[in-house]
Amino acid sequence: GATYSYVAGNSNYTWLSNTIDSARAAGIPWVVVGMHKNCITTATKTCEIGADLMNLLLSKGVDLILQSHDHTYQRSKQLSCAVANSYNPSCVVDDGTDDLYMKGAGSVLLISGAFGQSLYNINTTDTEAGYFVKWTGINVNPTYGFTKYIVNSTQISVQFINSSGS
């Protein structure tokens, strides 16, 4: 029930930065960060986590960023950076159209909020839409479901399992 702020220089930000560095130093093969709220999205939410936190995760090359606050499914391209409320094509490392990403090349953002609540609209003309390769919402391929993750030392496999819709 608590809310935490991750602003450059504060104790939470420093703790997270150090924890990511420690995971890398320990040889942990995948760094995954999960949170409820979003920053970039093609649906209804704004950058509720703040640009500092989003920039930290991307600059540290977090492999997978899990979010869910927008009641949609969205998978990003592989990113080295991102700017809220705009699209910077130089931030895209891999366009994700083949559903494969190279480990260590950048971060993939996955918004998985399509299970239970009513789906939100996807805005395909949103300024941030260029960061995403896949999406589903109430107005675009409406599908409810959850995301299944299989993780081992060499790969992360992700599959959207639909429970209704296409």
PDB file of C-alpha atoms in Angstrom:
ATOM      1  CA  GLY A   1       0.000   0.000   0.000  1.00  0.00           C
ATOM      2  CA  ALA A   2       2.986   2.341  -0.044  1.00  0.00           C
ATOM      3  CA  THR A   3       4.089   4.584  -2.889  1.00  0.00           C
ATOM      4  CA  TYR A   4       7.789   5.098  -3.539  1.00  0.00           C
ATOM      5  CA  SER A   5       9.487   7.860  -5.468  1.00  0.00           C
ATOM      6  CA  TYR A   6      12.539   7.163  -7.643  1.00  0.00           C
ATOM      7  CA  VAL A   7      14.025  10.553  -8.417  1.00  0.00           C
ATOM      8  CA  ALA A   8      17.696  10.854  -9.403  1.00  0.00           C
ATOM      9  CA  GLY A   9      19.745  11.105  -6.231  1.00  0.00           C
ATOM     10  CA  ASN A  10      17.129  10.019  -3.694  1.00  0.00           C
ATOM     11  CA  SER A  11      17.635   6.885  -1.558  1.00  0.00           C
ATOM     12  CA  ASN A  12      15.195   4.693  -3.533  1.00  0.00           C
ATOM     13  CA  TYR A  13      16.817   5.619  -6.845  1.00  0.00           C
ATOM     14  CA  THR A  14      20.303   4.962  -5.456  1.00  0.00           C
ATOM     15  CA  TRP A  15      19.198   1.639  -3.962  1.00  0.00           C
ATOM     16  CA  LEU A  16      17.700   0.472  -7.274  1.00  0.00           C
ATOM     17  CA  SER A  17      20.735   1.591  -9.276  1.00  0.00           C
ATOM     18  CA  ASN A  18      23.073  -0.237  -6.877  1.00  0.00           C
ATOM     19  CA  THR A  19      20.872  -3.351  -6.889  1.00  0.00           C
ATOM     20  CA  ILE A  20      20.942  -3.543 -10.694  1.00  0.00           C
ATOM     21  CA  ASP A  21      24.732  -3.096 -10.652  1.00  0.00           C
ATOM     22  CA  SER A  22      25.069  -5.783  -7.964  1.00  0.00           C
ATOM     23  CA  ALA A  23      23.006  -8.235 -10.005  1.00  0.00           C
ATOM     24  CA  ARG A  24      25.222  -7.669 -13.024  1.00  0.00           C
ATOM     25  CA  ALA A  25      28.408  -7.987 -10.909  1.00  0.00           C
ATOM     26  CA  ALA A  26      27.102 -11.250  -9.427  1.00  0.00           C
ATOM     27  CA  GLY A  27      26.647 -12.690 -12.917  1.00  0.00           C
ATOM     28  CA  ILE A  28      22.872 -12.930 -12.689  1.00  0.00           C
ATOM     29  CA  PRO A  29      21.944 -13.597 -16.328  1.00  0.00           C
ATOM     30  CA  TRP A  30      18.741 -11.549 -16.488  1.00  0.00           C
ATOM     31  CA  VAL A  31      17.763  -8.325 -14.789  1.00  0.00           C
ATOM     32  CA  VAL A  32      13.991  -7.926 -14.671  1.00  0.00           C
ATOM     33  CA  VAL A  33      12.218  -5.046 -12.941  1.00  0.00           C
ATOM     34  CA  GLY A  34       8.488  -5.126 -12.326  1.00  0.00           C
ATOM     35  CA  MET A  35       6.156  -2.367 -11.219  1.00  0.00           C
ATOM     36  CA  HIS A  36       2.514  -1.461 -11.411  1.00  0.00           C
ATOM     37  CA  LYS A  37       2.590   1.885 -13.219  1.00  0.00           C
ATOM     38  CA  ASN A  38       3.875   2.953 -16.641  1.00  0.00           C
ATOM     39  CA  CYS A  39       5.822   5.660 -18.402  1.00  0.00           C
ATOM     40  CA  ILE A  40       5.534   5.094 -22.156  1.00  0.00           C
ATOM     41  CA  THR A  41       2.358   3.538 -23.538  1.00  0.00           C
ATOM     42  CA  THR A  42      -0.036   3.668 -26.485  1.00  0.00           C
ATOM     43  CA  ALA A  43      -3.046   3.583 -24.179  1.00  0.00           C
ATOM     44  CA  THR A  44      -4.427   6.022 -21.624  1.00  0.00           C
ATOM     45  CA  LYS A  45      -1.788   6.490 -18.929  1.00  0.00           C
ATOM     46  CA  THR A  46       0.965   9.083 -18.706  1.00  0.00           C
ATOM     47  CA  CYS A  47       4.503   8.751 -17.326  1.00  0.00           C
ATOM     48  CA  GLU A  48       3.364   7.997 -13.796  1.00  0.00           C
ATOM     49  CA  ILE A  49       6.685   6.429 -12.715  1.00  0.00           C
ATOM     50  CA  GLY A  50       8.632   9.536 -13.718  1.00  0.00           C
ATOM     51  CA  ALA A  51      11.277  10.051 -16.365  1.00  0.00           C
ATOM     52  CA  ASP A  52      14.127   9.544 -13.873  1.00  0.00           C
ATOM     53  CA  LEU A  53      13.072   5.962 -13.105  1.00  0.00           C
ATOM     54  CA  MET A  54      12.397   5.108 -16.750  1.00  0.00           C
ATOM     55  CA  ASN A  55      15.737   6.567 -17.821  1.00  0.00           C
ATOM     56  CA  LEU A  56      17.557   4.653 -15.069  1.00  0.00           C
ATOM     57  CA  LEU A  57      16.095   1.306 -16.172  1.00  0.00           C
ATOM     58  CA  LEU A  58      16.936   1.954 -19.816  1.00  0.00           C
ATOM     59  CA  SER A  59      20.423   3.322 -19.142  1.00  0.00           C
ATOM     60  CA  LYS A  60      21.229   0.283 -16.979  1.00  0.00           C
ATOM     61  CA  GLY A  61      20.046  -2.012 -19.772  1.00  0.00           C
ATOM     62  CA  VAL A  62      17.456  -3.812 -17.652  1.00  0.00           C
ATOM     63  CA  ASP A  63      16.553  -6.787 -19.822  1.00  0.00           C
ATOM     64  CA  LEU A  64      12.812  -6.811 -19.176  1.00  0.00           C
ATOM     65  CA  ILE A  65      10.627  -4.102 -17.650  1.00  0.00           C
ATOM     66  CA  LEU A  66       7.234  -5.414 -16.523  1.00  0.00           C
ATOM     67  CA  GLN A  67       4.277  -3.078 -16.032  1.00  0.00           C
ATOM     68  CA  SER A  68       0.485  -3.398 -15.988  1.00  0.00           C
ATOM     69  CA  HIS A  69      -1.379  -0.194 -15.061  1.00  0.00           C
ATOM     70  CA  ASP A  70      -2.796   0.282 -18.559  1.00  0.00           C
ATOM     71  CA  HIS A  71      -5.393  -2.456 -19.091  1.00  0.00           C
ATOM     72  CA  THR A  72      -3.899  -3.583 -22.394  1.00  0.00           C
ATOM     73  CA  TYR A  73      -1.138  -5.806 -23.688  1.00  0.00           C
ATOM     74  CA  GLN A  74       1.815  -3.959 -25.205  1.00  0.00           C
ATOM     75  CA  ARG A  75       5.309  -5.158 -26.086  1.00  0.00           C
ATOM     76  CA  SER A  76       7.964  -2.652 -26.991  1.00  0.00           C
ATOM     77  CA  LYS A  77      10.741  -2.805 -29.435  1.00  0.00           C
ATOM     78  CA  GLN A  78      14.156  -3.286 -27.818  1.00  0.00           C
ATOM     79  CA  LEU A  79      15.135   0.134 -26.510  1.00  0.00           C
ATOM     80  CA  SER A  80      18.285   1.924 -25.419  1.00  0.00           C
ATOM     81  CA  CYS A  81      16.300   5.023 -24.426  1.00  0.00           C
ATOM     82  CA  ALA A  82      12.803   6.489 -24.641  1.00  0.00           C
ATOM     83  CA  VAL A  83      11.263   9.911 -24.313  1.00  0.00           C
ATOM     84  CA  ALA A  84       7.774  10.263 -22.833  1.00  0.00           C
ATOM     85  CA  ASN A  85       5.257  12.005 -25.102  1.00  0.00           C
ATOM     86  CA  SER A  86       7.415  11.639 -28.212  1.00  0.00           C
ATOM     87  CA  TYR A  87       9.153   9.050 -30.346  1.00  0.00           C
ATOM     88  CA  ASN A  88      12.888   8.978 -30.922  1.00  0.00           C
ATOM     89  CA  PRO A  89      13.728   6.307 -33.547  1.00  0.00           C
ATOM     90  CA  SER A  90      17.402   6.338 -32.535  1.00  0.00           C
ATOM     91  CA  CYS A  91      16.306   4.757 -29.224  1.00  0.00           C
ATOM     92  CA  VAL A  92      15.235   1.554 -31.030  1.00  0.00           C
ATOM     93  CA  VAL A  93      17.910  -1.152 -31.011  1.00  0.00           C
ATOM     94  CA  ASP A  94      15.741  -3.935 -32.498  1.00  0.00           C
ATOM     95  CA  ASP A  95      12.290  -3.487 -34.016  1.00  0.00           C
ATOM     96  CA  GLY A  96      11.045  -6.786 -32.555  1.00  0.00           C
ATOM     97  CA  THR A  97       9.131  -7.808 -35.664  1.00  0.00           C
ATOM     98  CA  ASP A  98      10.730 -11.274 -35.593  1.00  0.00           C
ATOM     99  CA  ASP A  99       9.798 -11.658 -31.880  1.00  0.00           C
ATOM    100  CA  LEU A 100      13.478 -12.188 -31.012  1.00  0.00           C
ATOM    101  CA  TYR A 101      15.765  -9.832 -29.136  1.00  0.00           C
ATOM    102  CA  MET A 102      19.514 -10.057 -28.500  1.00  0.00           C
ATOM    103  CA  LYS A 103      20.480 -10.269 -24.835  1.00  0.00           C
ATOM    104  CA  GLY A 104      22.291  -7.192 -23.605  1.00  0.00           C
ATOM    105  CA  ALA A 105      21.379  -4.980 -26.561  1.00  0.00           C
ATOM    106  CA  GLY A 106      18.659  -2.998 -24.776  1.00  0.00           C
ATOM    107  CA  SER A 107      15.494  -3.198 -22.711  1.00  0.00           C
ATOM    108  CA  VAL A 108      12.091  -4.613 -23.622  1.00  0.00           C
ATOM    109  CA  LEU A 109       9.031  -3.107 -21.956  1.00  0.00           C
ATOM    110  CA  LEU A 110       6.035  -5.371 -21.485  1.00  0.00           C
ATOM    111  CA  ILE A 111       2.700  -4.002 -20.300  1.00  0.00           C
ATOM    112  CA  SER A 112       0.492  -6.924 -19.339  1.00  0.00           C
ATOM    113  CA  GLY A 113      -2.783  -5.605 -17.982  1.00  0.00           C
ATOM    114  CA  ALA A 114      -5.327  -7.466 -20.096  1.00  0.00           C
ATOM    115  CA  PHE A 115      -6.670  -9.856 -17.482  1.00  0.00           C
ATOM    116  CA  GLY A 116      -9.764  -9.112 -15.439  1.00  0.00           C
ATOM    117  CA  GLN A 117     -10.599  -5.433 -15.846  1.00  0.00           C
ATOM    118  CA  SER A 118     -12.150  -3.866 -18.929  1.00  0.00           C
ATOM    119  CA  LEU A 119      -9.574  -3.224 -21.620  1.00  0.00           C
ATOM    120  CA  TYR A 120      -8.520   0.321 -22.483  1.00  0.00           C
ATOM    121  CA  ASN A 121      -8.284   1.816 -25.957  1.00  0.00           C
ATOM    122  CA  ILE A 122      -5.035   1.690 -27.904  1.00  0.00           C
ATOM    123  CA  ASN A 123      -4.131   4.917 -29.660  1.00  0.00           C
ATOM    124  CA  THR A 124      -2.155   3.869 -32.735  1.00  0.00           C
ATOM    125  CA  THR A 125      -1.395   7.516 -33.491  1.00  0.00           C
ATOM    126  CA  ASP A 126      -0.040   8.184 -29.993  1.00  0.00           C
ATOM    127  CA  THR A 127       3.344   9.913 -30.075  1.00  0.00           C
ATOM    128  CA  GLU A 128       4.849   6.950 -28.176  1.00  0.00           C
ATOM    129  CA  ALA A 129       3.400   4.261 -30.492  1.00  0.00           C
ATOM    130  CA  GLY A 130       6.682   4.005 -32.397  1.00  0.00           C
ATOM    131  CA  TYR A 131       8.292   2.374 -29.360  1.00  0.00           C
ATOM    132  CA  PHE A 132       5.912  -0.616 -29.541  1.00  0.00           C
ATOM    133  CA  VAL A 133       5.723  -3.594 -31.874  1.00  0.00           C
ATOM    134  CA  LYS A 134       2.650  -5.435 -30.474  1.00  0.00           C
ATOM    135  CA  TRP A 135      -0.500  -4.336 -28.687  1.00  0.00           C
ATOM    136  CA  THR A 136      -4.070  -5.271 -27.959  1.00  0.00           C
ATOM    137  CA  GLY A 137      -6.830  -3.168 -26.405  1.00  0.00           C
ATOM    138  CA  ILE A 138     -10.593  -2.817 -26.536  1.00  0.00           C
ATOM    139  CA  ASN A 139     -10.441  -1.147 -29.977  1.00  0.00           C
ATOM    140  CA  VAL A 140      -7.556  -3.143 -31.508  1.00  0.00           C
ATOM    141  CA  ASN A 141      -7.734  -6.949 -31.520  1.00  0.00           C
ATOM    142  CA  PRO A 142      -9.599  -7.053 -28.153  1.00  0.00           C
ATOM    143  CA  THR A 143      -8.155  -9.989 -26.258  1.00  0.00           C
ATOM    144  CA  TYR A 144      -8.096 -10.801 -22.571  1.00  0.00           C
ATOM    145  CA  GLY A 145      -5.364 -12.932 -21.116  1.00  0.00           C
ATOM    146  CA  PHE A 146      -2.169 -13.160 -19.121  1.00  0.00           C
ATOM    147  CA  THR A 147       1.518 -13.395 -19.864  1.00  0.00           C
ATOM    148  CA  LYS A 148       3.548 -16.540 -19.253  1.00  0.00           C
ATOM    149  CA  TYR A 149       7.312 -16.264 -18.693  1.00  0.00           C
ATOM    150  CA  ILE A 150       9.837 -19.092 -18.935  1.00  0.00           C
ATOM    151  CA  VAL A 151      13.291 -18.048 -17.782  1.00  0.00           C
ATOM    152  CA  ASN A 152      16.561 -19.957 -17.882  1.00  0.00           C
ATOM    153  CA  SER A 153      20.207 -18.914 -17.985  1.00  0.00           C
ATOM    154  CA  THR A 154      20.243 -18.368 -21.756  1.00  0.00           C
ATOM    155  CA  GLN A 155      16.802 -17.011 -22.645  1.00  0.00           C
ATOM    156  CA  ILE A 156      13.527 -15.551 -21.527  1.00  0.00           C
ATOM    157  CA  SER A 157      10.506 -16.832 -23.429  1.00  0.00           C
ATOM    158  CA  VAL A 158       7.320 -14.806 -23.171  1.00  0.00           C
ATOM    159  CA  GLN A 159       3.897 -15.890 -24.363  1.00  0.00           C
ATOM    160  CA  PHE A 160       0.565 -14.111 -24.150  1.00  0.00           C
ATOM    161  CA  ILE A 161      -2.095 -16.671 -23.208  1.00  0.00           C
ATOM    162  CA  ASN A 162      -5.531 -15.480 -24.282  1.00  0.00           C
ATOM    163  CA  SER A 163      -8.551 -16.285 -22.164  1.00  0.00           C
ATOM    164  CA  SER A 164     -11.116 -14.649 -24.471  1.00  0.00           C
ATOM    165  CA  GLY A 165     -11.016 -12.798 -27.745  1.00  0.00           C
ATOM    166  CA  SER A 166      -8.647 -13.414 -30.613  1.00  0.00           C
TER     167      SER A 166
END
